PDB file of C-alpha atoms in Angstrom:
ATOM      1  CA  MET A  21      75.020 -28.780  13.296  1.00 49.00           C
ATOM      2  CA  ALA A  22      75.904 -32.515  12.930  1.00 51.00           C
ATOM      3  CA  ARG A  23      77.322 -31.582   9.588  1.00 68.00           C
ATOM      4  CA  ILE A  24      80.306 -29.991  11.445  1.00 66.00           C
ATOM      5  CA  TYR A  25      81.745 -32.224  13.799  1.00 70.00           C
ATOM      6  CA  ASP A  26      81.633 -35.003  11.156  1.00 75.00           C
ATOM      7  CA  SER A  27      84.629 -32.961   9.790  1.00 79.00           C
ATOM      8  CA  ILE A  28      86.886 -33.950  13.106  1.00 84.00           C
ATOM      9  CA  ARG A  29      89.868 -35.688  12.206  1.00 89.00           C
ATOM     10  CA  TYR A  30      92.975 -36.752  13.633  1.00 90.00           C
ATOM     11  CA  PHE A  31      96.516 -36.872  12.918  1.00 91.00           C
ATOM     12  CA  LYS A  32      99.611 -38.888  14.648  1.00 91.00           C
ATOM     13  CA  THR A  33     102.111 -36.994  15.457  1.00 91.00           C
ATOM     14  CA  ARG A  34     105.897 -37.491  14.690  1.00 91.00           C
ATOM     15  CA  ASP A  35     106.055 -38.913  18.648  1.00 89.00           C
ATOM     16  CA  ASN A  36     102.898 -40.650  18.152  1.00 87.00           C
ATOM     17  CA  VAL A  37     100.567 -38.555  19.710  1.00 87.00           C
ATOM     18  CA  GLU A  38      97.073 -38.302  17.924  1.00 87.00           C
ATOM     19  CA  ILE A  39      95.970 -35.199  17.488  1.00 88.00           C
ATOM     20  CA  GLU A  40      92.146 -34.061  17.018  1.00 87.00           C
ATOM     21  CA  TYR A  41      91.630 -31.568  14.379  1.00 92.00           C
ATOM     22  CA  ALA A  42      89.092 -29.960  12.408  1.00 90.00           C
ATOM     23  CA  ASP A  43      89.083 -29.028   8.579  1.00 90.00           C
ATOM     24  CA  LEU A  44      85.607 -27.172   7.637  1.00 87.00           C
ATOM     25  CA  GLY A  45      87.232 -26.805   4.219  1.00 79.00           C
ATOM     26  CA  GLY A  46      86.001 -23.735   2.128  1.00 79.00           C
ATOM     27  CA  ASP A  47      87.260 -21.955  -1.067  1.00 83.00           C
ATOM     28  CA  GLY A  48      88.495 -18.737   0.812  1.00 89.00           C
ATOM     29  CA  PRO A  49      91.772 -18.228   2.454  1.00 93.00           C
ATOM     30  CA  CYS A  50      93.052 -20.149   5.444  1.00 94.00           C
ATOM     31  CA  VAL A  51      92.218 -20.258   8.407  1.00 92.00           C
ATOM     32  CA  LEU A  52      94.093 -21.423  11.817  1.00 94.00           C
ATOM     33  CA  PHE A  53      92.557 -21.121  14.736  1.00 91.00           C
ATOM     34  CA  ILE A  54      94.469 -22.188  17.813  1.00 93.00           C
ATOM     35  CA  PRO A  55      92.231 -22.466  20.629  1.00 89.00           C
ATOM     36  CA  GLY A  56      92.582 -21.821  24.097  1.00 81.00           C
ATOM     37  CA  TYR A  57      93.146 -23.490  27.490  1.00 77.00           C
ATOM     38  CA  SER A  58      91.367 -26.599  27.902  1.00 73.00           C
ATOM     39  CA  LEU A  59      89.355 -25.850  24.977  1.00 72.00           C
ATOM     40  CA  ALA A  60      88.784 -29.224  22.566  1.00 72.00           C
ATOM     41  CA  THR A  61      87.737 -28.924  19.003  1.00 72.00           C
ATOM     42  CA  ASP A  62      84.134 -29.755  19.503  1.00 71.00           C
ATOM     43  CA  LEU A  63      83.602 -26.693  21.494  1.00 71.00           C
ATOM     44  CA  VAL A  64      84.576 -24.417  19.000  1.00 77.00           C
ATOM     45  CA  LEU A  65      83.037 -25.632  15.647  1.00 78.00           C
ATOM     46  CA  PRO A  66      80.067 -24.198  16.424  1.00 79.00           C
ATOM     47  CA  ALA A  67      81.298 -20.221  16.936  1.00 78.00           C
ATOM     48  CA  LEU A  68      83.577 -20.851  13.651  1.00 81.00           C
ATOM     49  CA  SER A  69      81.394 -22.902  11.546  1.00 83.00           C
ATOM     50  CA  LYS A  70      79.567 -19.455  10.446  1.00 84.00           C
ATOM     51  CA  TYR A  71      82.445 -18.662   8.374  1.00 80.00           C
ATOM     52  CA  LYS A  72      83.272 -21.838   6.442  1.00 84.00           C
ATOM     53  CA  ASP A  73      81.565 -20.584   3.322  1.00 85.00           C
ATOM     54  CA  GLU A  74      84.497 -17.364   3.125  1.00 90.00           C
ATOM     55  CA  TYR A  75      87.067 -19.260   4.714  1.00 90.00           C
ATOM     56  CA  ARG A  76      88.786 -22.777   5.352  1.00 93.00           C
ATOM     57  CA  ILE A  77      88.698 -22.906   8.769  1.00 90.00           C
ATOM     58  CA  ILE A  78      91.141 -25.578  10.777  1.00 92.00           C
ATOM     59  CA  THR A  79      91.408 -25.624  13.996  1.00 89.00           C
ATOM     60  CA  LEU A  80      92.775 -28.661  17.014  1.00 91.00           C
ATOM     61  CA  THR A  81      92.468 -29.542  20.452  1.00 88.00           C
ATOM     62  CA  LEU A  82      96.196 -29.027  21.759  1.00 88.00           C
ATOM     63  CA  ARG A  83      97.597 -31.749  22.833  1.00 85.00           C
ATOM     64  CA  GLY A  84      96.779 -32.828  26.516  1.00 77.00           C
ATOM     65  CA  PHE A  85      92.926 -31.512  26.432  1.00 71.00           C
ATOM     66  CA  GLY A  86      89.981 -33.036  25.001  1.00 67.00           C
ATOM     67  CA  GLY A  87      91.022 -34.951  22.093  1.00 51.00           C
ATOM     68  CA  ALA A  88      94.338 -35.050  21.802  1.00 47.00           C
ATOM     69  CA  LYS A  89      94.868 -39.031  22.471  1.00 48.00           C
ATOM     70  CA  PRO A  90      98.368 -41.259  23.244  1.00 47.00           C
ATOM     71  CA  ASN A  91      99.516 -43.839  21.509  1.00 43.00           C
ATOM     72  CA  LYS A  92      98.443 -46.443  24.041  1.00 40.00           C
ATOM     73  CA  ALA A  93     101.220 -48.790  23.217  1.00 37.00           C
ATOM     74  CA  ARG A  94     101.118 -51.237  26.009  1.00 33.00           C
ATOM     75  CA  GLY A  95      98.679 -49.690  27.883  1.00 38.00           C
ATOM     76  CA  SER A  96     101.002 -46.389  28.066  1.00 42.00           C
ATOM     77  CA  GLU A  97      98.649 -43.547  29.071  1.00 52.00           C
ATOM     78  CA  GLU A  98     101.378 -41.286  28.476  1.00 54.00           C
ATOM     79  CA  LYS A  99     101.332 -38.415  26.036  1.00 58.00           C
ATOM     80  CA  GLY A 100     104.392 -36.779  25.718  1.00 67.00           C
ATOM     81  CA  GLU A 101     105.436 -33.658  26.435  1.00 72.00           C
ATOM     82  CA  ILE A 102     102.830 -30.897  27.681  1.00 80.00           C
ATOM     83  CA  SER A 103     104.123 -26.760  26.815  1.00 87.00           C
ATOM     84  CA  ILE A 104     103.757 -25.020  24.456  1.00 91.00           C
ATOM     85  CA  SER A 105     106.438 -25.215  22.534  1.00 93.00           C
ATOM     86  CA  GLN A 106     105.549 -29.042  21.857  1.00 93.00           C
ATOM     87  CA  ALA A 107     101.885 -27.288  21.116  1.00 93.00           C
ATOM     88  CA  ALA A 108     103.903 -24.726  18.569  1.00 96.00           C
ATOM     89  CA  ARG A 109     105.764 -27.963  17.222  1.00 96.00           C
ATOM     90  CA  ASP A 110     102.132 -29.930  16.828  1.00 95.00           C
ATOM     91  CA  ILE A 111     100.803 -26.896  14.947  1.00 96.00           C
ATOM     92  CA  HIS A 112     103.831 -27.128  12.980  1.00 97.00           C
ATOM     93  CA  GLN A 113     103.364 -30.653  11.474  1.00 97.00           C
ATOM     94  CA  LEU A 114      99.131 -29.817  10.868  1.00 96.00           C
ATOM     95  CA  ILE A 115     100.351 -27.357   8.756  1.00 97.00           C
ATOM     96  CA  ASP A 116     102.736 -29.902   7.043  1.00 96.00           C
ATOM     97  CA  HIS A 117     100.330 -32.517   6.963  1.00 95.00           C
ATOM     98  CA  LEU A 118      97.153 -30.605   4.855  1.00 95.00           C
ATOM     99  CA  ALA A 119     100.376 -28.939   2.976  1.00 94.00           C
ATOM    100  CA  LEU A 120      98.800 -25.233   4.026  1.00 94.00           C
ATOM    101  CA  ASP A 121     100.944 -22.508   2.849  1.00 91.00           C
ATOM    102  CA  ASP A 122      99.359 -18.446   4.018  1.00 92.00           C
ATOM    103  CA  CYS A 123      97.371 -19.486   6.909  1.00 94.00           C
ATOM    104  CA  ILE A 124      95.594 -16.280   9.078  1.00 95.00           C
ATOM    105  CA  MET A 125      96.960 -18.070  12.037  1.00 96.00           C
ATOM    106  CA  VAL A 126      94.422 -16.780  15.316  1.00 92.00           C
ATOM    107  CA  GLY A 127      95.779 -17.136  18.623  1.00 91.00           C
ATOM    108  CA  TYR A 128      92.872 -17.570  21.220  1.00 88.00           C
ATOM    109  CA  SER A 129      94.133 -16.871  24.862  1.00 87.00           C
ATOM    110  CA  MET A 130      97.005 -19.433  25.664  1.00 87.00           C
ATOM    111  CA  GLY A 131      96.874 -19.793  21.810  1.00 91.00           C
ATOM    112  CA  THR A 132      98.687 -16.896  21.271  1.00 92.00           C
ATOM    113  CA  CYS A 133     101.761 -17.903  23.216  1.00 91.00           C
ATOM    114  CA  VAL A 134     101.470 -21.332  21.065  1.00 93.00           C
ATOM    115  CA  ALA A 135     101.165 -19.572  17.722  1.00 95.00           C
ATOM    116  CA  LEU A 136     104.489 -17.081  19.019  1.00 93.00           C
ATOM    117  CA  SER A 137     106.003 -19.846  19.829  1.00 94.00           C
ATOM    118  CA  TYR A 138     105.555 -21.359  16.578  1.00 96.00           C
ATOM    119  CA  ILE A 139     106.205 -17.906  14.570  1.00 95.00           C
ATOM    120  CA  GLU A 140     109.552 -18.387  17.205  1.00 95.00           C
ATOM    121  CA  GLN A 141     110.483 -21.859  16.263  1.00 96.00           C
ATOM    122  CA  PHE A 142     109.559 -21.979  12.290  1.00 96.00           C
ATOM    123  CA  GLY A 143     108.953 -18.536  11.085  1.00 95.00           C
ATOM    124  CA  CYS A 144     106.590 -16.755   9.865  1.00 93.00           C
ATOM    125  CA  HIS A 145     106.944 -18.514   5.950  1.00 87.00           C
ATOM    126  CA  LYS A 146     103.440 -19.736   6.360  1.00 93.00           C
ATOM    127  CA  ILE A 147     102.096 -17.733   7.554  1.00 95.00           C
ATOM    128  CA  SER A 148     100.057 -14.692   6.325  1.00 96.00           C
ATOM    129  CA  ARG A 149      98.649 -13.206   9.340  1.00 95.00           C
ATOM    130  CA  LEU A 150      98.605 -13.420  12.710  1.00 94.00           C
ATOM    131  CA  VAL A 151      95.920 -12.773  15.210  1.00 90.00           C
ATOM    132  CA  ILE A 152      95.741 -12.123  18.585  1.00 90.00           C
ATOM    133  CA  LEU A 153      92.487 -12.501  20.699  1.00 85.00           C
ATOM    134  CA  ASP A 154      92.444 -11.858  24.462  1.00 80.00           C
ATOM    135  CA  MET A 155      95.568 -12.391  25.645  1.00 72.00           C
ATOM    136  CA  THR A 156      97.976 -10.000  27.452  1.00 67.00           C
ATOM    137  CA  PRO A 157     100.443  -7.771  25.830  1.00 62.00           C
ATOM    138  CA  LYS A 158     102.691  -8.668  29.142  1.00 63.00           C
ATOM    139  CA  LEU A 159     103.563 -12.522  29.318  1.00 62.00           C
ATOM    140  CA  ILE A 160     105.681 -12.443  32.405  1.00 59.00           C
ATOM    141  CA  ASN A 161     105.338 -10.012  35.222  1.00 53.00           C
ATOM    142  CA  ASP A 162     108.259  -7.810  37.121  1.00 49.00           C
TER     143      ASP A 162
END
């Protein structure tokens, strides 16, 4: 089990926030898992790791949760903007950082909102498929 946790890394966004992510490697198609509200990378790795031989599994902790660390220049505790739109921009930067292409994007719960915001902002040219898990088809009630 310890070996999957060794795959946790950080990348710095353009607004200086360190985002936690894990890349479990693998030679198969890339699966980018976007977790739901408050799920940190270390919580989803055990479930995802069983697929690491078939897929390149990548997941992250969304900004404002668990492993998303602000740059503490001059003692600042600021994490930058925390929103669905910003999370989608963070995903875009992670995709660029890892030079990913043709990802299967999997949005779980709130992660689906992030995935849809990503597609709205950046289109589908880096995404081969979208999988929606545990999300209502109607985001706004009447």
